[in-house]
Coordinates of C-alpha atoms in Angstrom, one line a residue:
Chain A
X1 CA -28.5 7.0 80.0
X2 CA -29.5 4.1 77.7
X3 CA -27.2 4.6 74.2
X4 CA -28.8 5.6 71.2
X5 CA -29.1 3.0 68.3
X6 CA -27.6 3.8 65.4
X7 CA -29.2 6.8 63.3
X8 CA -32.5 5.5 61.1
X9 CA -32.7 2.2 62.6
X10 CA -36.6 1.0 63.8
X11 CA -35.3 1.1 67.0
X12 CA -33.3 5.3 66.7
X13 CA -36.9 6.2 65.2
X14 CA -38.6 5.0 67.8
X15 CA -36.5 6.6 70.4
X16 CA -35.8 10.0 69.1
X17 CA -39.5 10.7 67.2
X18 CA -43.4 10.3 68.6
X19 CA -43.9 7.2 65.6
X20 CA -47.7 7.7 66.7
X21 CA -48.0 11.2 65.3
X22 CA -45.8 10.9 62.6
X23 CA -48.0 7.8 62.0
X24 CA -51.1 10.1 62.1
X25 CA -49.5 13.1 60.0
X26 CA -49.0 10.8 57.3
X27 CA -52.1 8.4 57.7
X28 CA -54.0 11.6 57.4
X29 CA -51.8 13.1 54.1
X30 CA -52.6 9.9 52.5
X31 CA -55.9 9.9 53.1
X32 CA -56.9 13.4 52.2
X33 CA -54.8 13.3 48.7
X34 CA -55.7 9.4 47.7
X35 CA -52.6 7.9 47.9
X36 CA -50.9 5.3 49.9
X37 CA -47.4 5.7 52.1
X38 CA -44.9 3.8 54.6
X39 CA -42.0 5.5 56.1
X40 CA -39.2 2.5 56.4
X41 CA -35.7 2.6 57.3
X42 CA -32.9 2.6 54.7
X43 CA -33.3 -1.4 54.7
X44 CA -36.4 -1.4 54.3
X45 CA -37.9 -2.3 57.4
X46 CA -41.1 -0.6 58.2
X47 CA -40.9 2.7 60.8
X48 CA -44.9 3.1 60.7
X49 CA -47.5 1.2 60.0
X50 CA -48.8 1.0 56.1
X51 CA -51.4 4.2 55.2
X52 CA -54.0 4.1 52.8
X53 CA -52.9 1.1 51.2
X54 CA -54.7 0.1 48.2
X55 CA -57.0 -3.3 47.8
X56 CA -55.3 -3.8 44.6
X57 CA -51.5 -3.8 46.8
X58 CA -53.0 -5.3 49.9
X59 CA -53.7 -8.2 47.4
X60 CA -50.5 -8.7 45.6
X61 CA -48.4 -8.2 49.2
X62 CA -50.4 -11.3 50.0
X63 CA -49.2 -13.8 47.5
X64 CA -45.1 -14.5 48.6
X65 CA -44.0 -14.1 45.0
X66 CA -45.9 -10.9 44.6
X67 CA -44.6 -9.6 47.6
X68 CA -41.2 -10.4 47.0
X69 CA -41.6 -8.3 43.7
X70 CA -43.1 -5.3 45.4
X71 CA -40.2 -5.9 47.9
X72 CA -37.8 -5.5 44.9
X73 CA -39.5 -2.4 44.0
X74 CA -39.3 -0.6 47.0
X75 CA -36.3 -1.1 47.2
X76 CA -34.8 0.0 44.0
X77 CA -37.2 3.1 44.6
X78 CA -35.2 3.5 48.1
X79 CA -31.9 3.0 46.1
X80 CA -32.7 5.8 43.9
X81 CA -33.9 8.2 46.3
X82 CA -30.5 7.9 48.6
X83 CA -28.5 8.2 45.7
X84 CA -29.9 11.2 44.2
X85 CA -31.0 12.8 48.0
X86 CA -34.2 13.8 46.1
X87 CA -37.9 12.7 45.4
X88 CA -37.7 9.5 42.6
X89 CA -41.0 8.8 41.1
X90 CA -40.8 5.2 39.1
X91 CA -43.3 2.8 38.0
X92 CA -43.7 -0.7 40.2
X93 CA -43.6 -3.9 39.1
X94 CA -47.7 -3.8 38.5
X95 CA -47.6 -0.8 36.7
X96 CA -48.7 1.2 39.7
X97 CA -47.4 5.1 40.2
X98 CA -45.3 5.6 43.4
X99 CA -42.8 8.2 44.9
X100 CA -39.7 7.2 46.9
X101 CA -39.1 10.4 49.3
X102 CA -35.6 10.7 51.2
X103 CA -36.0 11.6 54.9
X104 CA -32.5 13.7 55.9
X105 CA -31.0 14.9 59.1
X106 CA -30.0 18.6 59.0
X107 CA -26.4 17.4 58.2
X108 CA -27.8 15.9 55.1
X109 CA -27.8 12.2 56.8
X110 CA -30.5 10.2 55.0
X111 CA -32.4 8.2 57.9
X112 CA -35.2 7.0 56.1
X113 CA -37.2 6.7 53.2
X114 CA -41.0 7.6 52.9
X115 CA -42.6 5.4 50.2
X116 CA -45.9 6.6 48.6
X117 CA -47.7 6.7 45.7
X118 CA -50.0 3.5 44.6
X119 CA -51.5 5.7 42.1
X120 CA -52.1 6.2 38.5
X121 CA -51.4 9.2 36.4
X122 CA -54.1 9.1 33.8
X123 CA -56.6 6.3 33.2
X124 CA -57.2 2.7 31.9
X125 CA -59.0 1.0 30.1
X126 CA -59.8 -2.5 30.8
X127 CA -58.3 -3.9 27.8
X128 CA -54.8 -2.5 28.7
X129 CA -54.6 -3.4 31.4
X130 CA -55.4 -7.0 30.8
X131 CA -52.8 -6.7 28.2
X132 CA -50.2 -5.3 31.4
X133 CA -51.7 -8.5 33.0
X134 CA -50.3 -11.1 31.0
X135 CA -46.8 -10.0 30.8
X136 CA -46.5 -8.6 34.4
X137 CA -48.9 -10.3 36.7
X138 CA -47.5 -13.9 35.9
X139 CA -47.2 -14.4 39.6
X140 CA -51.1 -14.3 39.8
X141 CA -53.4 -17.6 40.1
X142 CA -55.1 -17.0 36.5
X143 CA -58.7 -17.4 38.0
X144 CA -58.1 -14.2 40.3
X145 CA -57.1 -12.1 37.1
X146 CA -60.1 -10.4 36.6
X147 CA -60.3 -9.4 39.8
X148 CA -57.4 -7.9 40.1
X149 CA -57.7 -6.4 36.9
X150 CA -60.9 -4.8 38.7
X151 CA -59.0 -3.7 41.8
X152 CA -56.5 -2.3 39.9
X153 CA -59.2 -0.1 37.4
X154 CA -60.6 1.6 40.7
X155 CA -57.1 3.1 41.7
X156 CA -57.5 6.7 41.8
X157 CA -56.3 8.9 39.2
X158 CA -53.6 12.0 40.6
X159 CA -52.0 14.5 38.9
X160 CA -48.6 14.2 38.4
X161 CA -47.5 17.9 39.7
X162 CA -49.8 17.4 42.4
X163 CA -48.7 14.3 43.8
X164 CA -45.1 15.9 43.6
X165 CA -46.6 18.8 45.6
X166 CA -47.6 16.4 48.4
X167 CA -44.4 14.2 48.4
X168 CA -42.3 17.5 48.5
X169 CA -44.9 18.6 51.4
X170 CA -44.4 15.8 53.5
X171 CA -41.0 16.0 52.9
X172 CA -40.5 18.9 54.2
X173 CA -42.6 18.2 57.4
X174 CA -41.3 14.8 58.2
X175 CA -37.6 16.2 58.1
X176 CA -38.5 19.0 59.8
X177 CA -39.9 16.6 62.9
X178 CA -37.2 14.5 62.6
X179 CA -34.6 17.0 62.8
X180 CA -36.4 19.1 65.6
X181 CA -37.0 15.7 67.6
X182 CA -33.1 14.7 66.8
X183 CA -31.9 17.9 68.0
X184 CA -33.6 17.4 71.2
X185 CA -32.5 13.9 71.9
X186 CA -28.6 15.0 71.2
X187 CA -28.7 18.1 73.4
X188 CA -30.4 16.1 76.4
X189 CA -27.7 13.8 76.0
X190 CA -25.0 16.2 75.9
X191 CA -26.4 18.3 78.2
X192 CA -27.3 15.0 80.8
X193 CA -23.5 14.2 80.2
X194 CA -22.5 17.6 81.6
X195 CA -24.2 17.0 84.6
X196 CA -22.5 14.0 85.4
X197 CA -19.5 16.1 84.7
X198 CA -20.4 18.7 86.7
X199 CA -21.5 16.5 89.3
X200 CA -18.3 14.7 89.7
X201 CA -16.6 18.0 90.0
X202 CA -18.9 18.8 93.2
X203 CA -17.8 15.8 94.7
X204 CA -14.5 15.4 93.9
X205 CA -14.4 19.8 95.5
X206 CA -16.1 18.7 98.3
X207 CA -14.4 15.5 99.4
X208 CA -11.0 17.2 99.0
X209 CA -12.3 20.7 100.8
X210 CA -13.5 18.1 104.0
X211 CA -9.6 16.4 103.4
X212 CA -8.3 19.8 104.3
X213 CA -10.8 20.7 107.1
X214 CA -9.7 17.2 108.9
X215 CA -6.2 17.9 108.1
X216 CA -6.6 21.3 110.2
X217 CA -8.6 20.0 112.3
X218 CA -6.2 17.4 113.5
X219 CA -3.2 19.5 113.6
X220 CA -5.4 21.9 115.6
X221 CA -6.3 18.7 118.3
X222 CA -3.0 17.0 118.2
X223 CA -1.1 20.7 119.0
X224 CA -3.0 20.8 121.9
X225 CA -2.9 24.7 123.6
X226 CA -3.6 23.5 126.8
X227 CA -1.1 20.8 126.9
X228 CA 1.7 22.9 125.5
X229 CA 1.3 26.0 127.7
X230 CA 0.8 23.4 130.8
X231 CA 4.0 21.8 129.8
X232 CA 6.1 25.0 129.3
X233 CA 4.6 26.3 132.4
X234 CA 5.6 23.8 134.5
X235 CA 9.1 23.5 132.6
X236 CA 9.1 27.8 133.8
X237 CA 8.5 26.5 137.0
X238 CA 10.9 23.7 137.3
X239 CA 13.1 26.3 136.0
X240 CA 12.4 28.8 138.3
X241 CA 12.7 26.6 141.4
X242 CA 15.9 24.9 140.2
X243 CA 17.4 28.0 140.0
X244 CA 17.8 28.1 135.9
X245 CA 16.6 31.9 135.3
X246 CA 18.0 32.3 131.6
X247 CA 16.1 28.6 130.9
X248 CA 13.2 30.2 132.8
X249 CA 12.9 33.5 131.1
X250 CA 13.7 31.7 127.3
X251 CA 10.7 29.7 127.8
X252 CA 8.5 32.0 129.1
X253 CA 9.5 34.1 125.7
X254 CA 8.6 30.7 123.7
X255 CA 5.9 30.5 125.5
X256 CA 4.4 34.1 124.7
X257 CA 5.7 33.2 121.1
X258 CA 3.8 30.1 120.5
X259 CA 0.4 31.7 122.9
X260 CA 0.5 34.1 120.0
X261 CA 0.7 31.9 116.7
X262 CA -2.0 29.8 118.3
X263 CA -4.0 32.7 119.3
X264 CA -3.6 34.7 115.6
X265 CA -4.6 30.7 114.1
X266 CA -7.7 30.2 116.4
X267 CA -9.1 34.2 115.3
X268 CA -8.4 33.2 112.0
X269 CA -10.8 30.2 112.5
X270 CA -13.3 32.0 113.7
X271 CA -13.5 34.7 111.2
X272 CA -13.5 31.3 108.6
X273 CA -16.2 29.9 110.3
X274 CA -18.7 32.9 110.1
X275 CA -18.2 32.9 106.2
Chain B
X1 CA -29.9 33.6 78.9
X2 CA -32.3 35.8 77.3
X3 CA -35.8 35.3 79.4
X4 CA -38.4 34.3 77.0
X5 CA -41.1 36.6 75.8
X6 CA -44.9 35.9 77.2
X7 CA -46.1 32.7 75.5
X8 CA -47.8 32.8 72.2
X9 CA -46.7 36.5 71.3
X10 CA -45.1 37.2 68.3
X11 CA -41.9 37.5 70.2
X12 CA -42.2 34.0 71.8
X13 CA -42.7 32.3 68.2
X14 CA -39.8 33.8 66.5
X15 CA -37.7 32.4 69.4
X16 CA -39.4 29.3 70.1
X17 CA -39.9 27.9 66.5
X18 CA -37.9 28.6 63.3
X19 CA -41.3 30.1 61.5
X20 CA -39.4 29.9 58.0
X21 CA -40.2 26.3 57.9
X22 CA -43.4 27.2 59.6
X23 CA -44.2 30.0 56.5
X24 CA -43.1 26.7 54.1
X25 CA -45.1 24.5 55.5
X26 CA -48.3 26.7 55.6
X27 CA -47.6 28.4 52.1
X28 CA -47.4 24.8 50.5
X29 CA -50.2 23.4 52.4
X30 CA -52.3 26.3 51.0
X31 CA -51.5 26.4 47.9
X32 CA -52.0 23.2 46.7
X33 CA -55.3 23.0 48.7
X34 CA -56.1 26.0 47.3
X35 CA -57.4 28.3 50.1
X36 CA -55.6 31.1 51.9
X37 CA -53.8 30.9 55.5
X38 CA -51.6 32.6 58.3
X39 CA -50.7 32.4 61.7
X40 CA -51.5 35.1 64.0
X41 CA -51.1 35.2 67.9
X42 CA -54.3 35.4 70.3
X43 CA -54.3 39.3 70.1
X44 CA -54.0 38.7 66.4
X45 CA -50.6 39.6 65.3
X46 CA -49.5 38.2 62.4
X47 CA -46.9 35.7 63.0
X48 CA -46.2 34.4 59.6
X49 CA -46.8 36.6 56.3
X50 CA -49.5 35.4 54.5
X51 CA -50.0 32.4 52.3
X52 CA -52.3 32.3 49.2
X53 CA -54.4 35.0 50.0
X54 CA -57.2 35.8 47.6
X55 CA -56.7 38.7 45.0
X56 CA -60.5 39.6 46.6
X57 CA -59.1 39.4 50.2
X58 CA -56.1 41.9 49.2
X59 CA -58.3 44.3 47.7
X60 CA -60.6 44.7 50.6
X61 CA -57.7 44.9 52.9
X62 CA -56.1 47.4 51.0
X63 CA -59.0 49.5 51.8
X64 CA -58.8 51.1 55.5
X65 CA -63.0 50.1 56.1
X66 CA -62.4 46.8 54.4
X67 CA -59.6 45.8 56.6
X68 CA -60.8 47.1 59.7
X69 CA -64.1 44.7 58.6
X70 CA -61.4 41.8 58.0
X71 CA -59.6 42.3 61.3
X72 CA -63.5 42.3 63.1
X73 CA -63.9 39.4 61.5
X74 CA -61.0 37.4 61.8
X75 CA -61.0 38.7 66.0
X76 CA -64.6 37.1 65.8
X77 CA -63.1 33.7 65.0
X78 CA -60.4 33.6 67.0
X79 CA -62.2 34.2 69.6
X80 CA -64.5 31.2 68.3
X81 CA -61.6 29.1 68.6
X82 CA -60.3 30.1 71.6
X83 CA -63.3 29.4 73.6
X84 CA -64.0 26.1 72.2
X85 CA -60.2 25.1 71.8
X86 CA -61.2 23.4 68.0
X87 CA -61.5 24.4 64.2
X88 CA -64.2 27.0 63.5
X89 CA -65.7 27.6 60.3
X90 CA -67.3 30.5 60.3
X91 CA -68.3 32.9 57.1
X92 CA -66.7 36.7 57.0
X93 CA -68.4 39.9 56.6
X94 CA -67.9 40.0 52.7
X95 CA -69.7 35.8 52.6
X96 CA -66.6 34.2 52.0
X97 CA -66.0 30.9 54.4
X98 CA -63.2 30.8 56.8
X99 CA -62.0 28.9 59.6
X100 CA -59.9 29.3 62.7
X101 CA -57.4 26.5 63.8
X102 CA -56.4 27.0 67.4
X103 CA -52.5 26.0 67.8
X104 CA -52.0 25.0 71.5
X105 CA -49.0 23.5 73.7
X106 CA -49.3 20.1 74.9
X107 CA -50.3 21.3 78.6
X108 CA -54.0 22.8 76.4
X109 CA -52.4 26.3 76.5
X110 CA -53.6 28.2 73.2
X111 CA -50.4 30.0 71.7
X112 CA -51.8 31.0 68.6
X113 CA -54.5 30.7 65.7
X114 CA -54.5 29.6 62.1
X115 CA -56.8 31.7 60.1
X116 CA -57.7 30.3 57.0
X117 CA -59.7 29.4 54.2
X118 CA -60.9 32.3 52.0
X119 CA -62.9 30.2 50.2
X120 CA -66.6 28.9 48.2
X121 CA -68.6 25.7 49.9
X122 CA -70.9 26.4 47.0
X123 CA -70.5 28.2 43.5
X124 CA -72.1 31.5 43.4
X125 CA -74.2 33.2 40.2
X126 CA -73.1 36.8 39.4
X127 CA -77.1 38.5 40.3
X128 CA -76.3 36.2 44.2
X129 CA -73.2 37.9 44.2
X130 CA -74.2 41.4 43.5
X131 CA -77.4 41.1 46.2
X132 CA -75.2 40.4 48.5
X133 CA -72.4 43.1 47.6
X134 CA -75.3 45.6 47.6
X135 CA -76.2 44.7 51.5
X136 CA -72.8 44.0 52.6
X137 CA -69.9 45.4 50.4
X138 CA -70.9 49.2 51.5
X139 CA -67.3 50.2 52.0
X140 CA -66.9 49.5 48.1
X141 CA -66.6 52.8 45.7
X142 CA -69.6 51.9 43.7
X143 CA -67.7 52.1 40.0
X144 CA -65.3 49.4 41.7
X145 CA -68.0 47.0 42.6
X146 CA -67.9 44.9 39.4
X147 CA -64.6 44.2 39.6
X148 CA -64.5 42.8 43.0
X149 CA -67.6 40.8 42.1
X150 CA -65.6 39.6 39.6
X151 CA -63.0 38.6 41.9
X152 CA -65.3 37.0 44.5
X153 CA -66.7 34.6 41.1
X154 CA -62.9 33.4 41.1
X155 CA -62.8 32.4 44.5
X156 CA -62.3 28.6 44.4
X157 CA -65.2 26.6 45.7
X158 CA -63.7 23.8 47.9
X159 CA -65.4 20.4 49.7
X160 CA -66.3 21.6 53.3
X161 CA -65.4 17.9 54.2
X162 CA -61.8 18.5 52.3
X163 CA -60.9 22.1 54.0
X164 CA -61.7 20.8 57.3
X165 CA -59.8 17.5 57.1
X166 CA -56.9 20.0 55.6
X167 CA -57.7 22.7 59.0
X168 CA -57.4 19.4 61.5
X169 CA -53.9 17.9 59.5
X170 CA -52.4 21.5 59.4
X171 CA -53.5 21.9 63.3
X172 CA -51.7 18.6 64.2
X173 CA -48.7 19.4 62.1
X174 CA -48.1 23.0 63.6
X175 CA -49.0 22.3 67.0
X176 CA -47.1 19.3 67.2
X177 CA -44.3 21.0 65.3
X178 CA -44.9 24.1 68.0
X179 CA -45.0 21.4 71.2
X180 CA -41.5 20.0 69.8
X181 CA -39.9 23.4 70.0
X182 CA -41.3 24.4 72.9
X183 CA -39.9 21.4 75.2
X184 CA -36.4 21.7 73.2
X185 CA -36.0 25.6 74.8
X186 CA -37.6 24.7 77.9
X187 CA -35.5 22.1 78.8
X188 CA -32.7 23.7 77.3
X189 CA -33.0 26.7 80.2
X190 CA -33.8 24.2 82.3
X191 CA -30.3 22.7 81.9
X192 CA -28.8 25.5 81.4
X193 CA -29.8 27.0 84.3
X194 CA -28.9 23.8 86.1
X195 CA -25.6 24.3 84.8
X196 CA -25.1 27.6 86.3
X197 CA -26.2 26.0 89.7
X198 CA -23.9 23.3 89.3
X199 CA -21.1 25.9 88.2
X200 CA -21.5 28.1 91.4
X201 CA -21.5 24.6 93.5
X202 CA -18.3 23.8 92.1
X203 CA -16.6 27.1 92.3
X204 CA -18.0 27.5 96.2
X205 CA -16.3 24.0 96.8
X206 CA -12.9 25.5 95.6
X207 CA -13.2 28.5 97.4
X208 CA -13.9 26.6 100.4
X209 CA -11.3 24.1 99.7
X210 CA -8.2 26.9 99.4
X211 CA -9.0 28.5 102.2
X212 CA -8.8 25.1 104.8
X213 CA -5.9 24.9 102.2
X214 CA -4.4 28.1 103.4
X215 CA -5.9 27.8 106.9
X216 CA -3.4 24.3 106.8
X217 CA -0.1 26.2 105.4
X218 CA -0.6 28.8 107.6
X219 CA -0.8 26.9 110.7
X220 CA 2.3 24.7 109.7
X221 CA 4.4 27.4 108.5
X222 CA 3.8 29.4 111.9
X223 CA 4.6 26.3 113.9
X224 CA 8.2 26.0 112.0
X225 CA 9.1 23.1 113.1
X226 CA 12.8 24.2 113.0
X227 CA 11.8 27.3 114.9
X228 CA 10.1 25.1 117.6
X229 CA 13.0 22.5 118.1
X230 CA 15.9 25.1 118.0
X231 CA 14.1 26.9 120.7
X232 CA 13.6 23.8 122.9
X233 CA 17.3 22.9 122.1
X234 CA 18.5 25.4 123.2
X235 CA 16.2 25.8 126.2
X236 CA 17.7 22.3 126.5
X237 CA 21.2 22.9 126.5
X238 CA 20.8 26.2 128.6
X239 CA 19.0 23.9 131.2
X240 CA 22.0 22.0 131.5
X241 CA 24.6 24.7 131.2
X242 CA 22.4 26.2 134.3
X243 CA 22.6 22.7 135.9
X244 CA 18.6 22.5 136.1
X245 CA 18.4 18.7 135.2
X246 CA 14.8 18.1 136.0
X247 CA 14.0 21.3 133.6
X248 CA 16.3 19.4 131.3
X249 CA 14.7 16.2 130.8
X250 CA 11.4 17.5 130.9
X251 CA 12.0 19.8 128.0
X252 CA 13.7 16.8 126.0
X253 CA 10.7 14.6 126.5
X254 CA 8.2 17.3 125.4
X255 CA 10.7 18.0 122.7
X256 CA 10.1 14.6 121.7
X257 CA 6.3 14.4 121.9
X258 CA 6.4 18.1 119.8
X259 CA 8.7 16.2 116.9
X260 CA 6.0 13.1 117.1
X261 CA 2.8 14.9 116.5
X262 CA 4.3 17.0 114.2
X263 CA 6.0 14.2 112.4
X264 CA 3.2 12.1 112.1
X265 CA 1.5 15.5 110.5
X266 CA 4.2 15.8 107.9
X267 CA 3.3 12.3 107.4
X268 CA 0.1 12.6 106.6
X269 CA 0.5 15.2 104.6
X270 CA 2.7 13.9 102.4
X271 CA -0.2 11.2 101.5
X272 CA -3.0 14.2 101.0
X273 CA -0.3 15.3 98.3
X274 CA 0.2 11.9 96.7
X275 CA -4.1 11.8 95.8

């Protein structure tokens, strides 16, 4: 069995969880409430593929400096949510809304964080938000301002208690997944490991059981009846003719003795062998 | 192990899938998309209790007529479902829109359907409402019928684009939530019932392994070697005392054979014990 990575790396959630419907649970969440989300890993790394991203974000994640900064703010979002093991909602370093959501084991093991948000929580007007502009956007050329200015007027609107509804939602789905998914991979693995066990067992029973059986068996051959009642019959005889009676009747006695052991050892095979 | 109930019956759900989260997950989902839900099996048992149900809906079903026209109703689109194996919207026998979300395994077995909606595609006027209660709300005591038309006004209207994007996320969520738990206790009896096989294997192997075990002591300790050369001494020396020397030489060399085979034996024995 190939090792597990460690717990909330790319490469554990890959493993462990279907990332292609997790990816479509959240792709359609965002979708159907307006706002954006990424599940990452606790360093940051992406788990599934960006949903719903806004033009305005797509935009800034596209300048290096701009991308650094939203970097930054994902991450102290992250930061925040592991620390607290709860939902953080913080402003980004546009100005934009989002929602860093802790992803836990059932033993309270944080193995990822689901970023989301992207949003506003009430409206603009233009003039603020140029104002936002020239203290916060200084990593923008200053002929695409307006543009972006534009972009980021058409981010939707949510309300506050409802976008907490949804990050608490998928929350609780995503963990539940996670946990129902992790369960699964641990048991197979302990479970797979038992068989091995197991299996050893069987062979190690059997190879000793067919140890014994050619044990017997050999004693069986090398004490062969035939040659030993031959032998004492013709020591009898030897006996008998050179006159010896005492040696002649002792080893007829042994003889009988011995005829019996063997006998009582064969019947007992036999009765073995029907089992 | 406990066999598991038939699949998809109420019995099968409470064993397969931990329907507390399940109840969670629905109960949120409705409420903060505002319509009504719960998850019945095929012969439309109520698996989950229900979530966000209309004060309208429980006013009807508290009536015996009224429920029994629910049931009809909510039979009608389960069955719907069932035949098509997708989301059915459908509108019930008071006009209030619902749909039915069949949940299946991943092998296309249906295991159970999500009822829900409870809900406007349109806002009503008061005189639409009270035509239509006089046709179709005939299980109403007449002096009641205000206040449920009343109640039917406060229904939520909802975007029929919105409700069925929420029927197909809930669908993917609970099936695939249902699929996970499904292959968890299915393997799970799977291994374990490998286990037992396994178990038995080994415990046959021992069995088998003592007895060619005991079969091996018991032939040894009947062919005392002590026994067996004091006898053929003795023969030996009574040979001689009888002056039979040909009976005496023969026994000696059989004597010595007899203390080589069973030599050798002892021998490789004592490296059987040393594995």
């Amino acid at each position: 069995m190939v090792p597990l990575a460690p717990e909330g790396s790319v490469d554990w959630w890959r493993r462990v969880v279907d990332v292609g419907v997790l990816q479509d649970i959240i792709d359609r969440f965002a979708c159907s409430q307006s706002f954006a989300a990424i599940l990452t890993t606790l360093n940051g790394e992406s788990v599934t593929a960006p949903s719903n991203f806004s033009e305005f974000c797509k935009r800034v994640r596209a300048i290096p400096e701009g991308r650094d900064r939203c970097w930054k703010s994902d991450a102290r979002g992250g930061k925040m949510a592991l620390d607290s093991g709860d939902v953080k909602i913080y402003r980004c370093h546009c100005g934009l809304i989002d929602m860093a959501v802790p992803i836990s084991l059932a033993d309270g093991r944080v193995i990822g964080i689901l970023l989301m948000g992207q949003v506003h929580l009430s409206s603009y007007d233009r003039d603020d938000v140029l104002e936002m502009a020239r203290f916060h956007w200084d990593f923008l050329p200053e002929e695409e301002m307006d543009e972006f200015v534009d972009l980021f007027l058409r981010i939707p609107v949510v309300d506050e208690e409802e976008i907490h509804r949804s990050a608490s939602l998928l929350k609780l789905v995503a963990s539940h997944i996670v946990n129902l998914c992790e369960r699964y991979i641990t048991e197979k693995s302990f479970w797979e490991r038992g068989m091995v066990r197991m299996r050893k067992m069987v062979d190690r029973e059997l190879l000793e059981k067919s140890l014994k059986a050619a044990q017997l068996r050999s004693l069986q051959r090398q004490l062969n009846p035939h040659f030993i009642f031959n032998t004492l019959n013709v020591i009898y005889r030897l006996a008998m003719l050179e006159g010896a009676t005492q040696t002649r009747d002792l080893t007829l006695k042994f003889s009988e003795y011995l005829r019996y052991v063997l006998g009582k050892q064969r019947r007992s095979n036999l009765v073995s062998l029907s089992e």
